[in-house]
mmCIF file of C-alpha atoms in Angstrom:
data_model
loop_
_atom_site.group_PDB
_atom_site.id
_atom_site.type_symbol
_atom_site.label_atom_id
_atom_site.label_comp_id
_atom_site.label_asym_id
_atom_site.label_seq_id
_atom_site.Cartn_x
_atom_site.Cartn_y
_atom_site.Cartn_z
ATOM 1 C CA UNK I 1 83.169 -103.518 26.128
ATOM 2 C CA UNK I 2 86.329 -105.175 24.815
ATOM 3 C CA UNK I 3 88.994 -102.494 24.481
ATOM 4 C CA UNK I 4 92.429 -102.811 22.912
ATOM 5 C CA UNK I 5 95.191 -100.286 23.563
ATOM 6 C CA UNK I 6 97.985 -100.368 20.989
ATOM 7 C CA UNK I 7 101.450 -98.830 21.063
ATOM 8 C CA UNK I 8 104.957 -99.752 19.946
ATOM 9 C CA UNK I 9 105.770 -100.766 23.526
ATOM 10 C CA UNK I 10 103.732 -101.217 26.702
ATOM 11 C CA UNK I 11 104.341 -101.256 30.442
ATOM 12 C CA UNK I 12 106.355 -102.119 32.410
ATOM 13 C CA UNK I 13 108.616 -100.388 29.877
ATOM 14 C CA UNK I 14 109.023 -96.825 31.127
ATOM 15 C CA UNK I 15 107.932 -93.865 29.020
ATOM 16 C CA UNK I 16 105.324 -91.128 28.784
ATOM 17 C CA UNK I 17 103.055 -92.950 26.348
ATOM 18 C CA UNK I 18 103.563 -96.223 28.211
ATOM 19 C CA UNK I 19 102.414 -94.470 31.386
ATOM 20 C CA UNK I 20 99.278 -93.333 29.571
ATOM 21 C CA UNK I 21 98.677 -96.888 28.365
ATOM 22 C CA UNK I 22 98.994 -98.173 31.923
ATOM 23 C CA UNK I 23 96.508 -95.715 33.403
ATOM 24 C CA UNK I 24 94.028 -96.087 30.556
ATOM 25 C CA UNK I 25 94.134 -99.865 30.783
ATOM 26 C CA UNK I 26 93.811 -99.982 34.564
ATOM 27 C CA UNK I 27 91.036 -97.388 34.644
ATOM 28 C CA UNK I 28 88.987 -99.081 31.933
ATOM 29 C CA UNK I 29 89.424 -102.462 33.595
ATOM 30 C CA UNK I 30 88.272 -100.968 36.908
ATOM 31 C CA UNK I 31 85.288 -99.471 35.068
ATOM 32 C CA UNK I 32 84.143 -102.952 34.051
ATOM 33 C CA UNK I 33 85.574 -103.255 30.571
ATOM 34 C CA UNK I 34 87.803 -106.061 29.285
ATOM 35 C CA UNK I 35 91.162 -104.590 28.305
ATOM 36 C CA UNK I 36 94.027 -105.941 26.214
ATOM 37 C CA UNK I 37 97.274 -104.137 25.455
ATOM 38 C CA UNK I 38 98.869 -104.827 22.078
ATOM 39 C CA UNK I 39 102.541 -103.958 21.703
ATOM 40 C CA UNK I 40 105.884 -105.006 20.308
ATOM 41 C CA UNK I 41 107.446 -105.267 23.757
ATOM 42 C CA UNK I 42 106.169 -105.264 27.325
ATOM 43 C CA UNK I 43 104.866 -107.654 29.930
ATOM 44 C CA UNK I 44 102.024 -108.207 32.352
ATOM 45 C CA UNK I 45 101.537 -105.228 34.689
ATOM 46 C CA UNK I 46 98.080 -106.156 36.006
ATOM 47 C CA UNK I 47 96.842 -109.761 36.164
ATOM 48 C CA UNK I 48 93.386 -108.670 34.980
ATOM 49 C CA UNK I 49 94.670 -107.060 31.767
ATOM 50 C CA UNK I 50 95.642 -109.108 28.746
ATOM 51 C CA UNK I 51 98.971 -108.487 27.022
ATOM 52 C CA UNK I 52 99.459 -109.429 23.365
ATOM 53 C CA UNK I 53 103.053 -109.097 22.143
ATOM 54 C CA UNK I 54 103.756 -108.918 18.414
ATOM 55 C CA UNK I 55 107.522 -108.268 18.216
ATOM 56 C CA UNK I 56 107.436 -106.477 14.842
ATOM 57 C CA UNK I 57 105.177 -103.781 16.355
ATOM 58 C CA UNK I 58 108.208 -102.579 18.311
ATOM 59 C CA UNK I 59 109.861 -99.617 16.602
ATOM 60 C CA UNK I 60 113.233 -101.040 17.698
ATOM 61 C CA UNK I 61 112.686 -104.475 16.146
ATOM 62 C CA UNK I 62 115.667 -105.318 13.848
ATOM 63 C CA UNK I 63 113.533 -105.824 10.719
ATOM 64 C CA UNK I 64 111.605 -102.636 11.381
ATOM 65 C CA UNK I 65 114.836 -100.673 11.861
ATOM 66 C CA UNK I 66 116.216 -102.056 8.602
ATOM 67 C CA UNK I 67 113.051 -101.049 6.745
ATOM 68 C CA UNK I 68 113.069 -97.619 8.381
ATOM 69 C CA UNK I 69 116.644 -97.032 7.294
ATOM 70 C CA UNK I 70 115.563 -97.578 3.698
ATOM 71 C CA UNK I 71 112.384 -95.517 4.073
ATOM 72 C CA UNK I 72 114.314 -92.601 5.570
ATOM 73 C CA UNK I 73 116.265 -92.467 2.289
ATOM 74 C CA UNK I 74 113.032 -92.541 0.294
ATOM 75 C CA UNK I 75 113.398 -96.185 -0.772
ATOM 76 C CA UNK I 76 110.377 -98.495 -0.611
ATOM 77 C CA UNK I 77 111.752 -102.047 -0.715
ATOM 78 C CA UNK I 78 110.070 -105.479 -0.788
ATOM 79 C CA UNK I 79 110.993 -105.833 2.888
ATOM 80 C CA UNK I 80 108.454 -103.123 3.732
ATOM 81 C CA UNK I 81 105.624 -105.072 2.142
ATOM 82 C CA UNK I 82 106.743 -108.320 3.792
ATOM 83 C CA UNK I 83 106.813 -106.829 7.312
ATOM 84 C CA UNK I 84 103.508 -105.034 6.699
ATOM 85 C CA UNK I 85 101.810 -108.242 5.532
ATOM 86 C CA UNK I 86 103.166 -110.187 8.500
ATOM 87 C CA UNK I 87 101.856 -107.549 10.898
ATOM 88 C CA UNK I 88 98.476 -107.583 9.202
ATOM 89 C CA UNK I 89 98.296 -111.357 9.578
ATOM 90 C CA UNK I 90 99.238 -111.150 13.268
ATOM 91 C CA UNK I 91 96.731 -108.417 14.041
ATOM 92 C CA UNK I 92 93.656 -109.730 12.186
ATOM 93 C CA UNK I 93 92.562 -112.218 14.904
ATOM 94 C CA UNK I 94 93.524 -109.867 17.714
ATOM 95 C CA UNK I 95 91.444 -106.986 16.361
ATOM 96 C CA UNK I 96 88.529 -109.322 15.649
ATOM 97 C CA UNK I 97 88.252 -109.852 19.408
ATOM 98 C CA UNK I 98 87.820 -106.131 20.139
ATOM 99 C CA UNK I 99 84.979 -103.608 20.156
ATOM 100 C CA UNK I 100 87.260 -100.564 20.359
ATOM 101 C CA UNK I 101 90.922 -100.050 19.483
ATOM 102 C CA UNK I 102 92.906 -97.097 20.844
ATOM 103 C CA UNK I 103 96.043 -96.523 18.748
ATOM 104 C CA UNK I 104 98.776 -94.415 20.325
ATOM 105 C CA UNK I 105 101.059 -92.556 17.899
ATOM 106 C CA UNK I 106 101.273 -95.304 15.271
ATOM 107 C CA UNK I 107 98.976 -93.346 12.929
ATOM 108 C CA UNK I 108 100.943 -90.089 13.154
ATOM 109 C CA UNK I 109 104.612 -91.032 13.702
ATOM 110 C CA UNK I 110 107.028 -92.727 11.293
ATOM 111 C CA UNK I 111 108.745 -94.937 13.883
ATOM 112 C CA UNK I 112 107.164 -98.087 12.389
ATOM 113 C CA UNK I 113 105.594 -97.378 9.002
ATOM 114 C CA UNK I 114 104.862 -101.078 8.289
ATOM 115 C CA UNK I 115 102.641 -101.008 11.380
ATOM 116 C CA UNK I 116 100.975 -97.799 10.181
ATOM 117 C CA UNK I 117 100.274 -99.360 6.787
ATOM 118 C CA UNK I 118 98.958 -102.570 8.350
ATOM 119 C CA UNK I 119 96.568 -100.584 10.557
ATOM 120 C CA UNK I 120 95.273 -98.640 7.571
ATOM 121 C CA UNK I 121 94.543 -101.895 5.724
ATOM 122 C CA UNK I 122 92.845 -103.425 8.766
ATOM 123 C CA UNK I 123 90.687 -100.351 9.310
ATOM 124 C CA UNK I 124 88.944 -101.027 6.001
ATOM 125 C CA UNK I 125 87.158 -104.023 7.563
ATOM 126 C CA UNK I 126 83.680 -102.725 8.397
ATOM 127 C CA UNK I 127 83.229 -105.581 10.853
ATOM 128 C CA UNK I 128 86.301 -104.544 12.840
ATOM 129 C CA UNK I 129 86.508 -102.511 16.036
ATOM 130 C CA UNK I 130 85.797 -98.825 16.498
ATOM 131 C CA UNK I 131 89.032 -96.832 16.160
ATOM 132 C CA UNK I 132 90.457 -94.014 18.277
ATOM 133 C CA UNK I 133 93.666 -92.392 17.003
ATOM 134 C CA UNK I 134 95.485 -90.957 20.021
ATOM 135 C CA UNK I 135 98.107 -88.411 18.944
ATOM 136 C CA UNK I 136 101.026 -87.487 21.203
ATOM 137 C CA UNK I 137 103.226 -86.272 18.342
ATOM 138 C CA UNK I 138 103.107 -85.591 14.595
ATOM 139 C CA UNK I 139 105.895 -86.577 12.226
ATOM 140 C CA UNK I 140 104.829 -84.130 9.498
ATOM 141 C CA UNK I 141 104.877 -81.201 11.928
ATOM 142 C CA UNK I 142 108.409 -81.785 13.227
ATOM 143 C CA UNK I 143 111.236 -79.993 11.359
ATOM 144 C CA UNK I 144 113.750 -82.461 12.807
ATOM 145 C CA UNK I 145 111.942 -85.304 11.006
ATOM 146 C CA UNK I 146 111.667 -83.556 7.626
ATOM 147 C CA UNK I 147 114.638 -85.364 6.064
ATOM 148 C CA UNK I 148 113.060 -88.745 6.931
ATOM 149 C CA UNK I 149 109.707 -88.041 5.257
ATOM 150 C CA UNK I 150 108.889 -88.149 1.546
ATOM 151 C CA UNK I 151 105.902 -87.576 -0.684
ATOM 152 C CA UNK I 152 103.721 -90.560 -1.470
ATOM 153 C CA UNK I 153 102.861 -93.689 0.462
ATOM 154 C CA UNK I 154 103.552 -94.880 3.048
ATOM 155 C CA UNK I 155 104.745 -91.498 4.373
ATOM 156 C CA UNK I 156 101.539 -89.741 3.328
ATOM 157 C CA UNK I 157 99.539 -92.044 5.596
ATOM 158 C CA UNK I 158 100.900 -89.976 8.497
ATOM 159 C CA UNK I 159 99.173 -86.827 7.257
ATOM 160 C CA UNK I 160 95.870 -88.399 6.264
ATOM 161 C CA UNK I 161 93.135 -88.888 8.851
ATOM 162 C CA UNK I 162 92.138 -92.508 9.179
ATOM 163 C CA UNK I 163 88.527 -92.289 7.890
ATOM 164 C CA UNK I 164 87.005 -94.575 10.540
ATOM 165 C CA UNK I 165 88.878 -93.086 13.508
ATOM 166 C CA UNK I 166 87.964 -90.560 16.136
ATOM 167 C CA UNK I 167 90.953 -88.348 16.845
ATOM 168 C CA UNK I 168 92.404 -87.357 20.212
ATOM 169 C CA UNK I 169 95.222 -84.887 20.849
ATOM 170 C CA UNK I 170 97.006 -84.607 24.176
ATOM 171 C CA UNK I 171 96.916 -80.782 24.281
ATOM 172 C CA UNK I 172 95.076 -77.878 22.700
ATOM 173 C CA UNK I 173 98.231 -76.793 20.871
ATOM 174 C CA UNK I 174 98.653 -80.295 19.442
ATOM 175 C CA UNK I 175 94.957 -80.335 18.519
ATOM 176 C CA UNK I 176 95.513 -77.289 16.347
ATOM 177 C CA UNK I 177 98.460 -79.007 14.671
ATOM 178 C CA UNK I 178 96.452 -82.220 14.090
ATOM 179 C CA UNK I 179 93.697 -80.162 12.470
ATOM 180 C CA UNK I 180 96.236 -78.480 10.206
ATOM 181 C CA UNK I 181 98.293 -81.562 9.248
ATOM 182 C CA UNK I 182 95.272 -83.836 8.689
ATOM 183 C CA UNK I 183 93.066 -81.057 7.264
ATOM 184 C CA UNK I 184 90.271 -81.870 9.698
ATOM 185 C CA UNK I 185 87.356 -79.694 10.837
ATOM 186 C CA UNK I 186 87.903 -78.194 14.316
ATOM 187 C CA UNK I 187 85.255 -80.349 15.985
ATOM 188 C CA UNK I 188 86.826 -83.586 14.715
ATOM 189 C CA UNK I 189 89.626 -83.653 17.327
ATOM 190 C CA UNK I 190 89.092 -84.077 21.064
ATOM 191 C CA UNK I 191 91.647 -82.956 23.652
ATOM 192 C CA UNK I 192 92.445 -85.449 26.425
ATOM 193 C CA UNK I 193 95.722 -84.524 28.139
ATOM 194 C CA UNK I 194 97.915 -86.921 30.082
ATOM 195 C CA UNK I 195 97.158 -86.994 33.777
ATOM 196 C CA UNK I 196 98.813 -87.707 37.069
ATOM 197 C CA UNK I 197 97.899 -90.187 39.753
ATOM 198 C CA UNK I 198 98.545 -88.690 43.167
ATOM 199 C CA UNK I 199 98.464 -92.032 44.953
ATOM 200 C CA UNK I 200 101.168 -93.488 42.716
ATOM 201 C CA UNK I 201 103.231 -90.302 42.650
ATOM 202 C CA UNK I 202 103.399 -90.086 46.436
ATOM 203 C CA UNK I 203 103.403 -93.871 46.920
ATOM 204 C CA UNK I 204 100.504 -93.827 49.354
ATOM 205 C CA UNK I 205 100.166 -96.771 51.678
ATOM 206 C CA UNK I 206 97.092 -98.981 51.805
ATOM 207 C CA UNK I 207 95.599 -97.134 54.787
ATOM 208 C CA UNK I 208 96.007 -93.777 53.053
ATOM 209 C CA UNK I 209 94.317 -95.018 49.900
ATOM 210 C CA UNK I 210 91.425 -96.339 51.989
ATOM 211 C CA UNK I 211 91.025 -92.995 53.794
ATOM 212 C CA UNK I 212 91.079 -90.997 50.550
ATOM 213 C CA UNK I 213 88.578 -93.280 48.821
ATOM 214 C CA UNK I 214 86.238 -93.747 51.772
ATOM 215 C CA UNK I 215 86.037 -90.015 52.558
ATOM 216 C CA UNK I 216 86.129 -88.883 48.892
ATOM 217 C CA UNK I 217 88.965 -86.502 49.676
ATOM 218 C CA UNK I 218 89.630 -85.965 45.978
ATOM 219 C CA UNK I 219 86.470 -83.830 45.968
ATOM 220 C CA UNK I 220 87.922 -81.310 48.432
ATOM 221 C CA UNK I 221 88.949 -77.839 47.291
ATOM 222 C CA UNK I 222 90.654 -77.035 50.596
ATOM 223 C CA UNK I 223 91.914 -79.861 52.776
ATOM 224 C CA UNK I 224 93.133 -79.006 56.285
ATOM 225 C CA UNK I 225 94.975 -81.274 58.701
ATOM 226 C CA UNK I 226 94.785 -81.186 62.495
ATOM 227 C CA UNK I 227 97.421 -83.705 63.608
ATOM 228 C CA UNK I 228 96.695 -84.339 67.272
ATOM 229 C CA UNK I 229 94.961 -86.518 69.806
ATOM 230 C CA UNK I 230 91.519 -85.497 71.055
ATOM 231 C CA UNK I 231 92.242 -83.559 74.221
ATOM 232 C CA UNK I 232 90.721 -80.287 75.438
ATOM 233 C CA UNK I 233 93.968 -78.306 75.315
ATOM 234 C CA UNK I 234 94.200 -78.945 71.577
ATOM 235 C CA UNK I 235 91.231 -76.571 71.247
ATOM 236 C CA UNK I 236 89.589 -78.654 68.536
ATOM 237 C CA UNK I 237 86.263 -76.946 69.202
ATOM 238 C CA UNK I 238 87.731 -73.734 67.790
ATOM 239 C CA UNK I 239 88.897 -75.628 64.707
ATOM 240 C CA UNK I 240 85.324 -76.834 64.151
ATOM 241 C CA UNK I 241 83.987 -73.280 64.349
ATOM 242 C CA UNK I 242 86.642 -72.110 61.891
ATOM 243 C CA UNK I 243 85.678 -74.886 59.483
ATOM 244 C CA UNK I 244 82.018 -73.907 59.775
ATOM 245 C CA UNK I 245 82.961 -70.327 58.819
ATOM 246 C CA UNK I 246 85.146 -71.523 55.950
ATOM 247 C CA UNK I 247 82.256 -73.542 54.634
ATOM 248 C CA UNK I 248 79.984 -70.517 54.888
ATOM 249 C CA UNK I 249 82.254 -68.118 52.994
ATOM 250 C CA UNK I 250 84.174 -70.535 50.725
ATOM 251 C CA UNK I 251 82.304 -71.657 47.578
ATOM 252 C CA UNK I 252 84.321 -74.869 47.253
ATOM 253 C CA UNK I 253 84.347 -77.969 49.423
ATOM 254 C CA UNK I 254 86.346 -77.698 52.660
ATOM 255 C CA UNK I 255 87.464 -80.670 54.760
ATOM 256 C CA UNK I 256 89.237 -81.097 58.105
ATOM 257 C CA UNK I 257 91.101 -84.301 58.993
ATOM 258 C CA UNK I 258 91.747 -84.901 62.693
ATOM 259 C CA UNK I 259 94.274 -87.681 63.022
ATOM 260 C CA UNK I 260 94.277 -88.932 66.613
ATOM 261 C CA UNK I 261 92.027 -90.824 69.013
ATOM 262 C CA UNK I 262 91.057 -89.509 72.467
ATOM 263 C CA UNK I 263 94.140 -89.036 74.625
ATOM 264 C CA UNK I 264 94.748 -92.218 76.671
ATOM 265 C CA UNK I 265 95.820 -90.647 79.956
ATOM 266 C CA UNK I 266 92.689 -88.745 80.975
ATOM 267 C CA UNK I 267 89.222 -90.392 81.101
ATOM 268 C CA UNK I 268 87.674 -86.953 80.515
ATOM 269 C CA UNK I 269 88.939 -87.067 76.941
ATOM 270 C CA UNK I 270 86.154 -89.480 75.985
ATOM 271 C CA UNK I 271 83.592 -86.952 77.208
ATOM 272 C CA UNK I 272 85.379 -84.213 75.253
ATOM 273 C CA UNK I 273 85.225 -86.357 72.125
ATOM 274 C CA UNK I 274 81.462 -86.678 72.560
ATOM 275 C CA UNK I 275 81.218 -82.900 72.911
ATOM 276 C CA UNK I 276 83.058 -82.508 69.636
ATOM 277 C CA UNK I 277 80.782 -84.981 67.902
ATOM 278 C CA UNK I 278 77.786 -83.065 69.197
ATOM 279 C CA UNK I 279 79.297 -79.848 67.776
ATOM 280 C CA UNK I 280 79.753 -81.521 64.411
ATOM 281 C CA UNK I 281 76.043 -82.326 64.373
ATOM 282 C CA UNK I 282 75.017 -78.833 65.510
ATOM 283 C CA UNK I 283 77.210 -77.140 62.898
ATOM 284 C CA UNK I 284 76.184 -79.621 60.183
ATOM 285 C CA UNK I 285 79.778 -80.690 59.548
ATOM 286 C CA UNK I 286 79.279 -84.433 59.337
ATOM 287 C CA UNK I 287 80.563 -84.552 55.719
ATOM 288 C CA UNK I 288 83.232 -81.934 56.381
ATOM 289 C CA UNK I 289 85.051 -82.877 59.589
ATOM 290 C CA UNK I 290 86.540 -86.359 59.772
ATOM 291 C CA UNK I 291 87.778 -87.984 62.971
ATOM 292 C CA UNK I 292 90.074 -90.531 61.380
ATOM 293 C CA UNK I 293 90.081 -92.503 64.639
ATOM 294 C CA UNK I 294 86.512 -93.570 63.834
ATOM 295 C CA UNK I 295 87.586 -95.259 60.608
ATOM 296 C CA UNK I 296 89.432 -97.886 62.631
ATOM 297 C CA UNK I 297 88.315 -97.750 66.295
ATOM 298 C CA UNK I 298 89.955 -101.104 66.955
ATOM 299 C CA UNK I 299 93.369 -99.479 66.549
ATOM 300 C CA UNK I 300 93.898 -97.792 69.938
ATOM 301 C CA UNK I 301 97.127 -96.128 68.870
ATOM 302 C CA UNK I 302 95.541 -94.326 65.923
ATOM 303 C CA UNK I 303 97.175 -93.943 62.534
ATOM 304 C CA UNK I 304 100.684 -95.213 61.921
ATOM 305 C CA UNK I 305 103.490 -92.769 61.180
ATOM 306 C CA UNK I 306 103.608 -93.571 57.469
ATOM 307 C CA UNK I 307 99.913 -92.759 57.035
ATOM 308 C CA UNK I 308 100.226 -89.497 58.959
ATOM 309 C CA UNK I 309 103.181 -88.590 56.744
ATOM 310 C CA UNK I 310 101.023 -89.278 53.683
ATOM 311 C CA UNK I 311 98.319 -86.989 55.071
ATOM 312 C CA UNK I 312 100.771 -84.109 55.406
ATOM 313 C CA UNK I 313 101.499 -84.445 51.683
ATOM 314 C CA UNK I 314 97.829 -84.775 50.765
ATOM 315 C CA UNK I 315 96.574 -81.813 52.792
ATOM 316 C CA UNK I 316 96.844 -78.177 51.761
ATOM 317 C CA UNK I 317 97.593 -76.718 55.200
ATOM 318 C CA UNK I 318 97.782 -77.489 58.917
ATOM 319 C CA UNK I 319 95.283 -75.937 61.329
ATOM 320 C CA UNK I 320 96.622 -76.121 64.882
ATOM 321 C CA UNK I 321 94.670 -73.933 67.386
ATOM 322 C CA UNK I 322 96.088 -75.339 70.652
ATOM 323 C CA UNK I 323 95.577 -73.542 73.949
ATOM 324 C CA UNK I 324 98.868 -74.885 75.259
ATOM 325 C CA UNK I 325 101.779 -76.980 73.995
ATOM 326 C CA UNK I 326 105.101 -78.160 75.279
ATOM 327 C CA UNK I 327 106.580 -77.497 71.831
ATOM 328 C CA UNK I 328 104.399 -78.455 68.842
ATOM 329 C CA UNK I 329 106.097 -81.009 66.600
ATOM 330 C CA UNK I 330 103.377 -80.759 63.862
ATOM 331 C CA UNK I 331 104.678 -77.296 62.984
ATOM 332 C CA UNK I 332 108.053 -78.829 62.131
ATOM 333 C CA UNK I 333 106.447 -81.718 60.235
ATOM 334 C CA UNK I 334 104.400 -79.264 58.183
ATOM 335 C CA UNK I 335 107.635 -77.471 57.332
ATOM 336 C CA UNK I 336 109.108 -80.685 55.982
ATOM 337 C CA UNK I 337 105.922 -81.247 53.970
ATOM 338 C CA UNK I 338 106.143 -77.659 52.651
ATOM 339 C CA UNK I 339 102.553 -76.761 53.537
ATOM 340 C CA UNK I 340 101.320 -73.629 55.341
ATOM 341 C CA UNK I 341 100.587 -73.633 59.069
ATOM 342 C CA UNK I 342 97.758 -71.688 60.712
ATOM 343 C CA UNK I 343 98.210 -71.907 64.462
ATOM 344 C CA UNK I 344 97.391 -70.150 67.709
ATOM 345 C CA UNK I 345 99.706 -67.377 68.856
ATOM 346 C CA UNK I 346 101.292 -69.123 71.818
ATOM 347 C CA UNK I 347 104.994 -69.123 72.822
ATOM 348 C CA UNK I 348 105.849 -72.694 71.668
ATOM 349 C CA UNK I 349 104.638 -71.941 68.137
ATOM 350 C CA UNK I 350 106.590 -68.698 68.028
ATOM 351 C CA UNK I 351 109.647 -70.766 68.906
ATOM 352 C CA UNK I 352 109.058 -73.649 66.498
ATOM 353 C CA UNK I 353 107.553 -71.752 63.543
ATOM 354 C CA UNK I 354 109.147 -68.332 63.861
ATOM 355 C CA UNK I 355 107.905 -65.879 61.267
ATOM 356 C CA UNK I 356 107.152 -68.618 58.729
ATOM 357 C CA UNK I 357 103.800 -69.705 60.179
ATOM 358 C CA UNK I 358 100.558 -67.724 60.365
ATOM 359 C CA UNK I 359 99.519 -67.262 63.984
ATOM 360 C CA UNK I 360 96.187 -65.955 65.235
ATOM 361 C CA UNK I 361 95.206 -64.674 68.706
ATOM 362 C CA UNK I 362 92.903 -67.037 70.544
ATOM 363 C CA UNK I 363 90.460 -64.239 71.345
ATOM 364 C CA UNK I 364 89.567 -63.317 67.747
ATOM 365 C CA UNK I 365 86.357 -64.697 66.218
ATOM 366 C CA UNK I 366 86.437 -67.850 64.087
ATOM 367 C CA UNK I 367 85.274 -65.855 61.053
ATOM 368 C CA UNK I 368 88.422 -63.710 61.189
ATOM 369 C CA UNK I 369 90.607 -66.836 61.335
ATOM 370 C CA UNK I 370 88.739 -68.307 58.381
ATOM 371 C CA UNK I 371 89.137 -65.113 56.363
ATOM 372 C CA UNK I 372 92.859 -65.111 57.105
ATOM 373 C CA UNK I 373 93.221 -68.705 55.936
ATOM 374 C CA UNK I 374 91.374 -68.046 52.690
ATOM 375 C CA UNK I 375 93.326 -64.859 52.026
ATOM 376 C CA UNK I 376 96.665 -66.606 52.351
ATOM 377 C CA UNK I 377 95.634 -69.691 50.395
ATOM 378 C CA UNK I 378 94.347 -67.493 47.560
ATOM 379 C CA UNK I 379 97.862 -66.041 47.286
ATOM 380 C CA UNK I 380 99.621 -69.394 47.585
ATOM 381 C CA UNK I 381 100.663 -70.298 44.029
ATOM 382 C CA UNK I 382 101.732 -73.830 44.979
ATOM 383 C CA UNK I 383 98.297 -74.521 46.479
ATOM 384 C CA UNK I 384 96.543 -73.012 43.474
ATOM 385 C CA UNK I 385 98.590 -75.143 41.099
ATOM 386 C CA UNK I 386 97.915 -78.295 43.109
ATOM 387 C CA UNK I 387 94.181 -77.539 43.101
ATOM 388 C CA UNK I 388 94.329 -77.020 39.332
ATOM 389 C CA UNK I 389 96.105 -80.352 38.857
ATOM 390 C CA UNK I 390 93.673 -82.217 41.086
ATOM 391 C CA UNK I 391 90.631 -80.697 39.396
ATOM 392 C CA UNK I 392 91.727 -80.946 35.792
ATOM 393 C CA UNK I 393 94.593 -83.390 35.433
ATOM 394 C CA UNK I 394 93.966 -86.397 37.638
ATOM 395 C CA UNK I 395 93.795 -89.572 35.581
ATOM 396 C CA UNK I 396 90.508 -90.598 37.182
ATOM 397 C CA UNK I 397 88.814 -87.279 36.369
ATOM 398 C CA UNK I 398 90.198 -87.112 32.835
ATOM 399 C CA UNK I 399 89.271 -90.645 31.889
ATOM 400 C CA UNK I 400 85.857 -90.492 33.552
ATOM 401 C CA UNK I 401 84.862 -87.161 32.044
ATOM 402 C CA UNK I 402 86.467 -87.485 28.621
ATOM 403 C CA UNK I 403 87.464 -91.030 27.643
ATOM 404 C CA UNK I 404 84.329 -92.888 28.730
ATOM 405 C CA UNK I 405 82.000 -90.531 26.809
ATOM 406 C CA UNK I 406 84.243 -90.935 23.768
ATOM 407 C CA UNK I 407 83.943 -94.710 23.965
ATOM 408 C CA UNK I 408 80.167 -94.494 24.333
ATOM 409 C CA UNK I 409 79.970 -92.073 21.423
ATOM 410 C CA UNK I 410 81.963 -94.546 19.373
ATOM 411 C CA UNK I 411 79.433 -97.288 20.026
ATOM 412 C CA UNK I 412 76.563 -95.062 18.993
ATOM 413 C CA UNK I 413 78.242 -93.939 15.769
#
């Protein structure tokens, strides 16, 4: 499918709508579609994505600003018609090359009314693309814009629904306002909120992205980190039993990431690693427990520091059931990452974590440890918010579950 995404400006210009344009364009290109951004200002931000710049689409273009100054006073001058006609001429061949056009804000805001009018005229072509009107804001529902709006055209175009368009609002509250301003039936407006991209937000490195994608970590409801090498005193066998209990009593998907390779100074560590792998098979944890060492066995030193740091930010908590430690640096690292620590009740962890970690006696059953973890995480508002964001507001989930069906529905209409 050939998809155009239109806004006054496009990336790399910084802004909320521009960010949405970027993620929509990149996602759709990754999904196998051919994407072009159409804007008044911007530049290439992905070599696979076309960029068509028509300067008069920019709301800050000098001619557009001059026309807007007149329109704000209620005056419709010949300059409006001239800019509108020029925009129509520029856009005709560009829209002819598209199957779908997503228009951000230009059909509901008065920042460039010549562009709005040109789009209305172009939408009358039955051979043109399918239209999606994506509303982030509404001029006719903003008291601070009231003095700049007047009865009649072109201002009335901003409170009429484009007949050929499917309508999207970025929130439920805005959906209600779109329904009211455009006098649309409730089922005529779809909600697709803006999302976040965790990889970009945290600036994950290449290795981190590979780990997350390869292991499908975005599917996890509870993601625990065990940052250590594979040695017997780290008591990883207990961690596996705890994970098995978590999986039994937790309805969501639980994962454990173990960062290090077998310790290099004791040949018995290889045998211990094989014991752990055997436990994973016996407990049916092969899709739940991940020895990250196995993703790159040719790297004897294990993960680099930057990747481990990323994992602290990705994971929801640290599970650290060591039998013995000299000190326990991961407790301090978890503190910097602001994630909870569940660790064995041994003197080094009392010293490093104080009262701000959750310790458990080594002689209590794994089920009790698992229940304690779930109880604390259920009360952790930061964890609950992060889980909500990951489930409902990741760009990938939003665009997969909501935008792609909308595009397919458009083709069937």
